[in-house]
Amino acid sequence: MRQAGRSLPEYRRAREGISMLDACLTPDLAAEITCQPVRRHDVDAAVFFSDIVIPMRLAGVGVDIKPGVGPVFDEAANTPERIAALTAHRIEDTEAIERAVGLVVAELGAATPVVGFAGAPFTLAAYLVEGRPSRDHLAARTLMHAEPAAWDQLMTWCAELSTQFLLTQVRSGARLVQLFDSWVGSLSEADYRAHVLPYSTRVLDAVRQEAPELPRIHFGTNTAHLLPALAEAHATVIGVDHRTPLSEATRILSGAYPLQGNINPALLAAGPELLHAHAREVVAEGASAPGHIVNLGHGVPPTTDPQVLTDLVSFLHSLPVPAAGAAGQGGAQ
């Protein structure tokens, strides 16, 4: 799961005195941070170090990551006029992303694939409409109903940026992609299908057309009620957070999709006995699906002891692959 590096002392040293977004757009540094968890933890894939607002920064939108807050925009896109002004921005230069991914691919080689990632249109829009993080994404949920034309304009633009960002990573060597819709669980299924699904589909379908063989992971939090709809967005793998047992996700999805997930991040600080017992249960649950990528149910908490992660990966690698999951691609990411 992305953010695996932020608990590492080498990450903090590398980032010292450098803002998050500047680090993401400095190719040598972004590549170094991407590779750090692979070197330390021996995970089976490297998630490209970036942030979901990087496409907007590349498009010239005023945004920064405020410590302890998250993405904060110079101006909220909460009226048709502001949305029209925002969506006039375009990404003109992706060289920093191309160089960073290329450096990672050169270091890790064929044995360790690079996972490209981007924020899904709804999660981007939820930040943009508020101008900053919110608890319930109420402003975005209101806008989709009150101003449907402006919502379509905003979501279309977000989809275009996420598509360009993902395809840049794919063309630079990423061998699978993940679309993060972190806040989509706040929506009803009806609102998701009417106001969000078409735009996420555009992103994943563009990757499918560019590289049909690339796995496409679709992930959101608190999404048990949305899993079938998430899959319909041309995903090939469904990410599941810690709230939903993998066997239940398999049942909901009629056993049609490999799964990614879903070790509870809270147990990273609960001691090795509890953590490893839980991890063993997750692996057993994952055997219900046609394939399973072992992962956390969300990002790594920054206070996590790095040795806990190293030991967890080693423990997972020591487990036999369950027979029912042998047809899929197992691993610890």
Short mmCIF file of N, CA and C in Angstrom, two decimals, residues 104-228:
data_model
loop_
_atom_site.label_atom_id
_atom_site.label_comp_id
_atom_site.label_asym_id
_atom_site.label_seq_id
_atom_site.Cartn_x
_atom_site.Cartn_y
_atom_site.Cartn_z
N VAL A 104 13.15 4.34 -11.19
CA VAL A 104 12.73 3.22 -10.36
C VAL A 104 12.80 1.91 -11.14
N VAL A 105 12.29 1.92 -12.35
CA VAL A 105 12.31 0.71 -13.18
C VAL A 105 13.75 0.27 -13.43
N ALA A 106 14.63 1.23 -13.66
CA ALA A 106 16.03 0.89 -13.90
C ALA A 106 16.66 0.24 -12.68
N GLU A 107 16.33 0.72 -11.48
CA GLU A 107 16.92 0.13 -10.27
C GLU A 107 16.32 -1.23 -9.94
N LEU A 108 14.99 -1.36 -10.02
CA LEU A 108 14.34 -2.57 -9.55
C LEU A 108 14.31 -3.69 -10.58
N GLY A 109 14.39 -3.34 -11.85
CA GLY A 109 14.43 -4.36 -12.89
C GLY A 109 13.11 -5.10 -13.04
N ALA A 110 13.19 -6.24 -13.69
CA ALA A 110 11.97 -7.00 -14.01
C ALA A 110 11.38 -7.71 -12.81
N ALA A 111 12.18 -7.95 -11.78
CA ALA A 111 11.72 -8.78 -10.67
C ALA A 111 10.69 -8.07 -9.79
N THR A 112 10.75 -6.75 -9.72
CA THR A 112 9.87 -5.99 -8.82
C THR A 112 9.08 -4.98 -9.63
N PRO A 113 7.83 -5.24 -9.92
CA PRO A 113 7.05 -4.31 -10.74
C PRO A 113 6.74 -3.02 -10.01
N VAL A 114 6.61 -1.96 -10.78
CA VAL A 114 6.22 -0.66 -10.25
C VAL A 114 4.71 -0.50 -10.43
N VAL A 115 4.06 -0.07 -9.34
CA VAL A 115 2.62 0.17 -9.36
C VAL A 115 2.38 1.66 -9.57
N GLY A 116 1.78 2.01 -10.69
CA GLY A 116 1.37 3.38 -10.90
C GLY A 116 0.09 3.65 -10.13
N PHE A 117 -0.09 4.88 -9.68
CA PHE A 117 -1.33 5.16 -8.96
C PHE A 117 -1.79 6.58 -9.24
N ALA A 118 -3.10 6.76 -9.05
CA ALA A 118 -3.70 8.09 -9.19
C ALA A 118 -4.95 8.15 -8.32
N GLY A 119 -5.34 9.36 -7.97
CA GLY A 119 -6.61 9.56 -7.28
C GLY A 119 -7.75 9.46 -8.27
N ALA A 120 -8.85 8.87 -7.84
CA ALA A 120 -10.04 8.77 -8.67
C ALA A 120 -10.75 10.12 -8.73
N PRO A 121 -11.55 10.34 -9.77
CA PRO A 121 -12.18 11.66 -9.94
C PRO A 121 -12.99 12.13 -8.73
N PHE A 122 -13.77 11.25 -8.08
CA PHE A 122 -14.58 11.73 -6.97
C PHE A 122 -13.72 12.21 -5.81
N THR A 123 -12.69 11.46 -5.46
CA THR A 123 -11.85 11.87 -4.34
C THR A 123 -11.14 13.19 -4.64
N LEU A 124 -10.68 13.38 -5.89
CA LEU A 124 -10.10 14.66 -6.26
C LEU A 124 -11.14 15.78 -6.15
N ALA A 125 -12.34 15.52 -6.68
CA ALA A 125 -13.39 16.54 -6.65
C ALA A 125 -13.79 16.87 -5.22
N ALA A 126 -13.80 15.87 -4.34
CA ALA A 126 -14.18 16.12 -2.95
C ALA A 126 -13.23 17.11 -2.30
N TYR A 127 -11.93 17.01 -2.60
CA TYR A 127 -10.97 17.98 -2.08
C TYR A 127 -11.16 19.35 -2.74
N LEU A 128 -11.37 19.34 -4.05
CA LEU A 128 -11.44 20.59 -4.79
C LEU A 128 -12.65 21.43 -4.38
N VAL A 129 -13.80 20.79 -4.22
CA VAL A 129 -15.02 21.54 -3.91
C VAL A 129 -14.93 22.16 -2.51
N GLU A 130 -14.34 21.42 -1.57
CA GLU A 130 -14.15 21.96 -0.22
C GLU A 130 -12.96 22.92 -0.16
N GLY A 131 -11.98 22.69 -1.04
CA GLY A 131 -10.74 23.44 -0.97
C GLY A 131 -9.74 22.87 0.00
N ARG A 132 -10.13 21.79 0.69
CA ARG A 132 -9.31 21.15 1.71
C ARG A 132 -10.01 19.85 2.13
N PRO A 133 -9.40 19.04 2.98
CA PRO A 133 -10.09 17.82 3.45
C PRO A 133 -11.34 18.15 4.24
N SER A 134 -12.29 17.22 4.25
CA SER A 134 -13.49 17.37 5.07
C SER A 134 -13.85 16.01 5.64
N ARG A 135 -14.74 16.02 6.62
CA ARG A 135 -15.14 14.77 7.27
C ARG A 135 -16.19 14.00 6.46
N ASP A 136 -17.08 14.74 5.84
CA ASP A 136 -18.22 14.07 5.21
C ASP A 136 -18.39 14.37 3.73
N HIS A 137 -17.52 15.24 3.16
CA HIS A 137 -17.56 15.55 1.72
C HIS A 137 -18.93 16.07 1.32
N LEU A 138 -19.56 16.79 2.24
CA LEU A 138 -20.93 17.25 2.03
C LEU A 138 -21.02 18.22 0.86
N ALA A 139 -20.04 19.11 0.72
CA ALA A 139 -20.10 20.10 -0.36
C ALA A 139 -20.09 19.42 -1.72
N ALA A 140 -19.25 18.41 -1.88
CA ALA A 140 -19.20 17.70 -3.16
C ALA A 140 -20.49 16.93 -3.40
N ARG A 141 -21.02 16.32 -2.36
CA ARG A 141 -22.26 15.55 -2.51
C ARG A 141 -23.45 16.45 -2.82
N THR A 142 -23.39 17.69 -2.33
CA THR A 142 -24.44 18.65 -2.66
C THR A 142 -24.30 19.14 -4.10
N LEU A 143 -23.07 19.47 -4.50
CA LEU A 143 -22.83 20.03 -5.83
C LEU A 143 -23.27 19.08 -6.93
N MET A 144 -23.06 17.77 -6.75
CA MET A 144 -23.41 16.83 -7.82
C MET A 144 -24.91 16.87 -8.13
N HIS A 145 -25.71 17.22 -7.13
CA HIS A 145 -27.15 17.31 -7.34
C HIS A 145 -27.59 18.72 -7.73
N ALA A 146 -27.02 19.73 -7.07
CA ALA A 146 -27.48 21.10 -7.26
C ALA A 146 -26.99 21.71 -8.58
N GLU A 147 -25.79 21.30 -9.02
CA GLU A 147 -25.20 21.87 -10.23
C GLU A 147 -24.67 20.74 -11.11
N PRO A 148 -25.57 19.95 -11.71
CA PRO A 148 -25.11 18.77 -12.45
C PRO A 148 -24.19 19.09 -13.63
N ALA A 149 -24.41 20.20 -14.32
CA ALA A 149 -23.54 20.54 -15.45
C ALA A 149 -22.14 20.90 -14.96
N ALA A 150 -22.05 21.67 -13.88
CA ALA A 150 -20.75 22.02 -13.32
C ALA A 150 -20.06 20.78 -12.77
N TRP A 151 -20.84 19.89 -12.13
CA TRP A 151 -20.27 18.64 -11.61
C TRP A 151 -19.68 17.81 -12.75
N ASP A 152 -20.39 17.71 -13.86
CA ASP A 152 -19.89 16.96 -15.01
C ASP A 152 -18.60 17.60 -15.53
N GLN A 153 -18.55 18.90 -15.59
CA GLN A 153 -17.35 19.59 -16.06
C GLN A 153 -16.18 19.31 -15.14
N LEU A 154 -16.41 19.37 -13.84
CA LEU A 154 -15.34 19.13 -12.86
C LEU A 154 -14.87 17.68 -12.92
N MET A 155 -15.80 16.74 -12.92
CA MET A 155 -15.43 15.32 -12.91
C MET A 155 -14.76 14.90 -14.22
N THR A 156 -15.22 15.47 -15.33
CA THR A 156 -14.56 15.18 -16.61
C THR A 156 -13.11 15.64 -16.58
N TRP A 157 -12.89 16.82 -16.04
CA TRP A 157 -11.53 17.35 -15.95
C TRP A 157 -10.66 16.50 -15.02
N CYS A 158 -11.22 16.13 -13.87
CA CYS A 158 -10.47 15.27 -12.94
C CYS A 158 -10.12 13.94 -13.61
N ALA A 159 -11.07 13.38 -14.36
CA ALA A 159 -10.81 12.12 -15.05
C ALA A 159 -9.70 12.28 -16.09
N GLU A 160 -9.71 13.39 -16.78
CA GLU A 160 -8.67 13.62 -17.79
C GLU A 160 -7.29 13.72 -17.14
N LEU A 161 -7.20 14.43 -16.02
CA LEU A 161 -5.91 14.55 -15.33
C LEU A 161 -5.43 13.21 -14.79
N SER A 162 -6.33 12.45 -14.16
CA SER A 162 -5.93 11.15 -13.62
C SER A 162 -5.52 10.20 -14.73
N THR A 163 -6.21 10.25 -15.85
CA THR A 163 -5.84 9.41 -17.00
C THR A 163 -4.46 9.75 -17.50
N GLN A 164 -4.19 11.04 -17.69
CA GLN A 164 -2.88 11.45 -18.19
C GLN A 164 -1.79 11.05 -17.20
N PHE A 165 -2.07 11.19 -15.92
CA PHE A 165 -1.09 10.85 -14.90
C PHE A 165 -0.79 9.35 -14.91
N LEU A 166 -1.83 8.52 -14.98
CA LEU A 166 -1.63 7.07 -15.00
C LEU A 166 -0.92 6.63 -16.28
N LEU A 167 -1.34 7.15 -17.42
CA LEU A 167 -0.73 6.72 -18.68
C LEU A 167 0.73 7.16 -18.76
N THR A 168 1.05 8.29 -18.17
CA THR A 168 2.46 8.69 -18.11
C THR A 168 3.28 7.65 -17.35
N GLN A 169 2.76 7.17 -16.24
CA GLN A 169 3.46 6.15 -15.46
C GLN A 169 3.55 4.82 -16.23
N VAL A 170 2.47 4.45 -16.89
CA VAL A 170 2.48 3.20 -17.67
C VAL A 170 3.50 3.28 -18.80
N ARG A 171 3.50 4.38 -19.51
CA ARG A 171 4.43 4.53 -20.64
C ARG A 171 5.88 4.63 -20.18
N SER A 172 6.08 4.93 -18.90
CA SER A 172 7.44 5.02 -18.35
C SER A 172 7.88 3.73 -17.68
N GLY A 173 7.00 2.72 -17.65
CA GLY A 173 7.42 1.41 -17.15
C GLY A 173 6.59 0.80 -16.05
N ALA A 174 5.58 1.49 -15.52
CA ALA A 174 4.73 0.87 -14.51
C ALA A 174 4.02 -0.35 -15.11
N ARG A 175 3.90 -1.44 -14.33
CA ARG A 175 3.36 -2.69 -14.86
C ARG A 175 1.99 -3.05 -14.29
N LEU A 176 1.46 -2.24 -13.42
CA LEU A 176 0.07 -2.31 -13.01
C LEU A 176 -0.29 -0.95 -12.45
N VAL A 177 -1.59 -0.69 -12.32
CA VAL A 177 -2.00 0.62 -11.82
C VAL A 177 -3.06 0.44 -10.75
N GLN A 178 -3.18 1.46 -9.91
CA GLN A 178 -4.20 1.46 -8.87
C GLN A 178 -4.87 2.82 -8.84
N LEU A 179 -6.19 2.81 -8.88
CA LEU A 179 -6.99 4.03 -8.81
C LEU A 179 -7.59 4.11 -7.41
N PHE A 180 -7.19 5.15 -6.66
CA PHE A 180 -7.62 5.33 -5.28
C PHE A 180 -8.86 6.22 -5.23
N ASP A 181 -9.95 5.69 -4.71
CA ASP A 181 -11.13 6.51 -4.46
C ASP A 181 -11.40 6.49 -2.96
N SER A 182 -10.52 7.14 -2.23
CA SER A 182 -10.50 7.02 -0.78
C SER A 182 -11.81 7.43 -0.11
N TRP A 183 -12.53 8.41 -0.66
CA TRP A 183 -13.70 8.96 0.03
C TRP A 183 -15.02 8.53 -0.59
N VAL A 184 -14.98 7.61 -1.54
CA VAL A 184 -16.20 7.25 -2.26
C VAL A 184 -17.19 6.48 -1.39
N GLY A 185 -16.73 5.93 -0.29
CA GLY A 185 -17.63 5.21 0.60
C GLY A 185 -18.68 6.10 1.25
N SER A 186 -18.53 7.41 1.13
CA SER A 186 -19.53 8.33 1.68
C SER A 186 -20.78 8.42 0.81
N LEU A 187 -20.75 7.80 -0.37
CA LEU A 187 -21.86 7.89 -1.32
C LEU A 187 -22.79 6.69 -1.23
N SER A 188 -24.05 6.91 -1.55
CA SER A 188 -24.96 5.80 -1.77
C SER A 188 -24.63 5.15 -3.11
N GLU A 189 -25.10 3.92 -3.29
CA GLU A 189 -24.85 3.25 -4.57
C GLU A 189 -25.51 4.02 -5.72
N ALA A 190 -26.70 4.56 -5.49
CA ALA A 190 -27.39 5.30 -6.55
C ALA A 190 -26.60 6.53 -6.96
N ASP A 191 -26.09 7.30 -5.98
CA ASP A 191 -25.30 8.48 -6.31
C ASP A 191 -23.99 8.08 -6.98
N TYR A 192 -23.39 6.99 -6.52
CA TYR A 192 -22.14 6.54 -7.15
C TYR A 192 -22.37 6.21 -8.62
N ARG A 193 -23.39 5.44 -8.87
CA ARG A 193 -23.63 5.01 -10.26
C ARG A 193 -23.98 6.20 -11.16
N ALA A 194 -24.75 7.14 -10.65
CA ALA A 194 -25.20 8.25 -11.48
C ALA A 194 -24.15 9.34 -11.66
N HIS A 195 -23.36 9.59 -10.62
CA HIS A 195 -22.53 10.80 -10.61
C HIS A 195 -21.03 10.54 -10.55
N VAL A 196 -20.60 9.28 -10.39
CA VAL A 196 -19.17 8.99 -10.22
C VAL A 196 -18.68 7.88 -11.14
N LEU A 197 -19.40 6.78 -11.20
CA LEU A 197 -18.96 5.62 -11.97
C LEU A 197 -18.55 5.95 -13.40
N PRO A 198 -19.30 6.77 -14.14
CA PRO A 198 -18.88 7.03 -15.53
C PRO A 198 -17.49 7.64 -15.65
N TYR A 199 -17.11 8.42 -14.67
CA TYR A 199 -15.82 9.13 -14.75
C TYR A 199 -14.67 8.22 -14.35
N SER A 200 -14.86 7.39 -13.32
CA SER A 200 -13.83 6.40 -12.98
C SER A 200 -13.66 5.40 -14.11
N THR A 201 -14.77 5.06 -14.76
CA THR A 201 -14.69 4.14 -15.91
C THR A 201 -13.83 4.73 -17.02
N ARG A 202 -13.97 6.02 -17.26
CA ARG A 202 -13.16 6.66 -18.31
C ARG A 202 -11.67 6.47 -18.03
N VAL A 203 -11.28 6.63 -16.76
CA VAL A 203 -9.87 6.52 -16.41
C VAL A 203 -9.37 5.09 -16.63
N LEU A 204 -10.05 4.13 -16.04
CA LEU A 204 -9.58 2.75 -16.14
C LEU A 204 -9.73 2.19 -17.55
N ASP A 205 -10.74 2.64 -18.28
CA ASP A 205 -10.89 2.18 -19.66
C ASP A 205 -9.77 2.72 -20.54
N ALA A 206 -9.31 3.94 -20.26
CA ALA A 206 -8.20 4.49 -21.03
C ALA A 206 -6.94 3.66 -20.82
N VAL A 207 -6.70 3.21 -19.57
CA VAL A 207 -5.56 2.33 -19.31
C VAL A 207 -5.76 0.99 -20.02
N ARG A 208 -6.98 0.47 -19.98
CA ARG A 208 -7.27 -0.81 -20.65
C ARG A 208 -6.99 -0.72 -22.14
N GLN A 209 -7.37 0.38 -22.75
CA GLN A 209 -7.14 0.52 -24.19
C GLN A 209 -5.66 0.68 -24.50
N GLU A 210 -4.95 1.37 -23.63
CA GLU A 210 -3.51 1.58 -23.85
C GLU A 210 -2.72 0.29 -23.64
N ALA A 211 -3.06 -0.45 -22.58
CA ALA A 211 -2.29 -1.65 -22.20
C ALA A 211 -3.26 -2.69 -21.65
N PRO A 212 -3.93 -3.44 -22.52
CA PRO A 212 -4.97 -4.38 -22.07
C PRO A 212 -4.48 -5.41 -21.06
N GLU A 213 -3.20 -5.74 -21.09
CA GLU A 213 -2.67 -6.80 -20.22
C GLU A 213 -2.36 -6.31 -18.81
N LEU A 214 -2.34 -4.98 -18.59
CA LEU A 214 -1.98 -4.45 -17.28
C LEU A 214 -3.11 -4.65 -16.28
N PRO A 215 -2.82 -5.21 -15.10
CA PRO A 215 -3.84 -5.26 -14.05
C PRO A 215 -4.24 -3.85 -13.63
N ARG A 216 -5.54 -3.68 -13.35
CA ARG A 216 -6.08 -2.37 -12.96
C ARG A 216 -6.81 -2.55 -11.63
N ILE A 217 -6.22 -2.03 -10.56
CA ILE A 217 -6.77 -2.17 -9.22
C ILE A 217 -7.64 -0.96 -8.91
N HIS A 218 -8.82 -1.20 -8.39
CA HIS A 218 -9.72 -0.12 -8.00
C HIS A 218 -9.96 -0.25 -6.49
N PHE A 219 -9.65 0.82 -5.76
CA PHE A 219 -9.69 0.76 -4.31
C PHE A 219 -10.45 1.94 -3.73
N GLY A 220 -11.28 1.66 -2.74
CA GLY A 220 -11.92 2.71 -1.95
C GLY A 220 -12.06 2.23 -0.53
N THR A 221 -12.36 3.14 0.39
CA THR A 221 -12.57 2.76 1.78
C THR A 221 -14.06 2.76 2.10
N ASN A 222 -14.45 1.83 2.98
CA ASN A 222 -15.84 1.70 3.42
C ASN A 222 -16.78 1.48 2.23
N THR A 223 -16.43 0.52 1.38
CA THR A 223 -17.13 0.37 0.09
C THR A 223 -17.81 -0.98 -0.09
N ALA A 224 -18.14 -1.67 0.98
CA ALA A 224 -18.80 -2.98 0.80
C ALA A 224 -20.05 -2.85 -0.06
N HIS A 225 -20.80 -1.76 0.13
CA HIS A 225 -22.04 -1.58 -0.64
C HIS A 225 -21.79 -1.17 -2.08
N LEU A 226 -20.53 -0.83 -2.41
CA LEU A 226 -20.21 -0.36 -3.75
C LEU A 226 -19.34 -1.33 -4.55
N LEU A 227 -18.97 -2.46 -3.97
CA LEU A 227 -17.98 -3.31 -4.62
C LEU A 227 -18.38 -3.71 -6.05
N PRO A 228 -19.61 -4.16 -6.31
CA PRO A 228 -19.94 -4.50 -7.70
C PRO A 228 -19.80 -3.31 -8.64
#
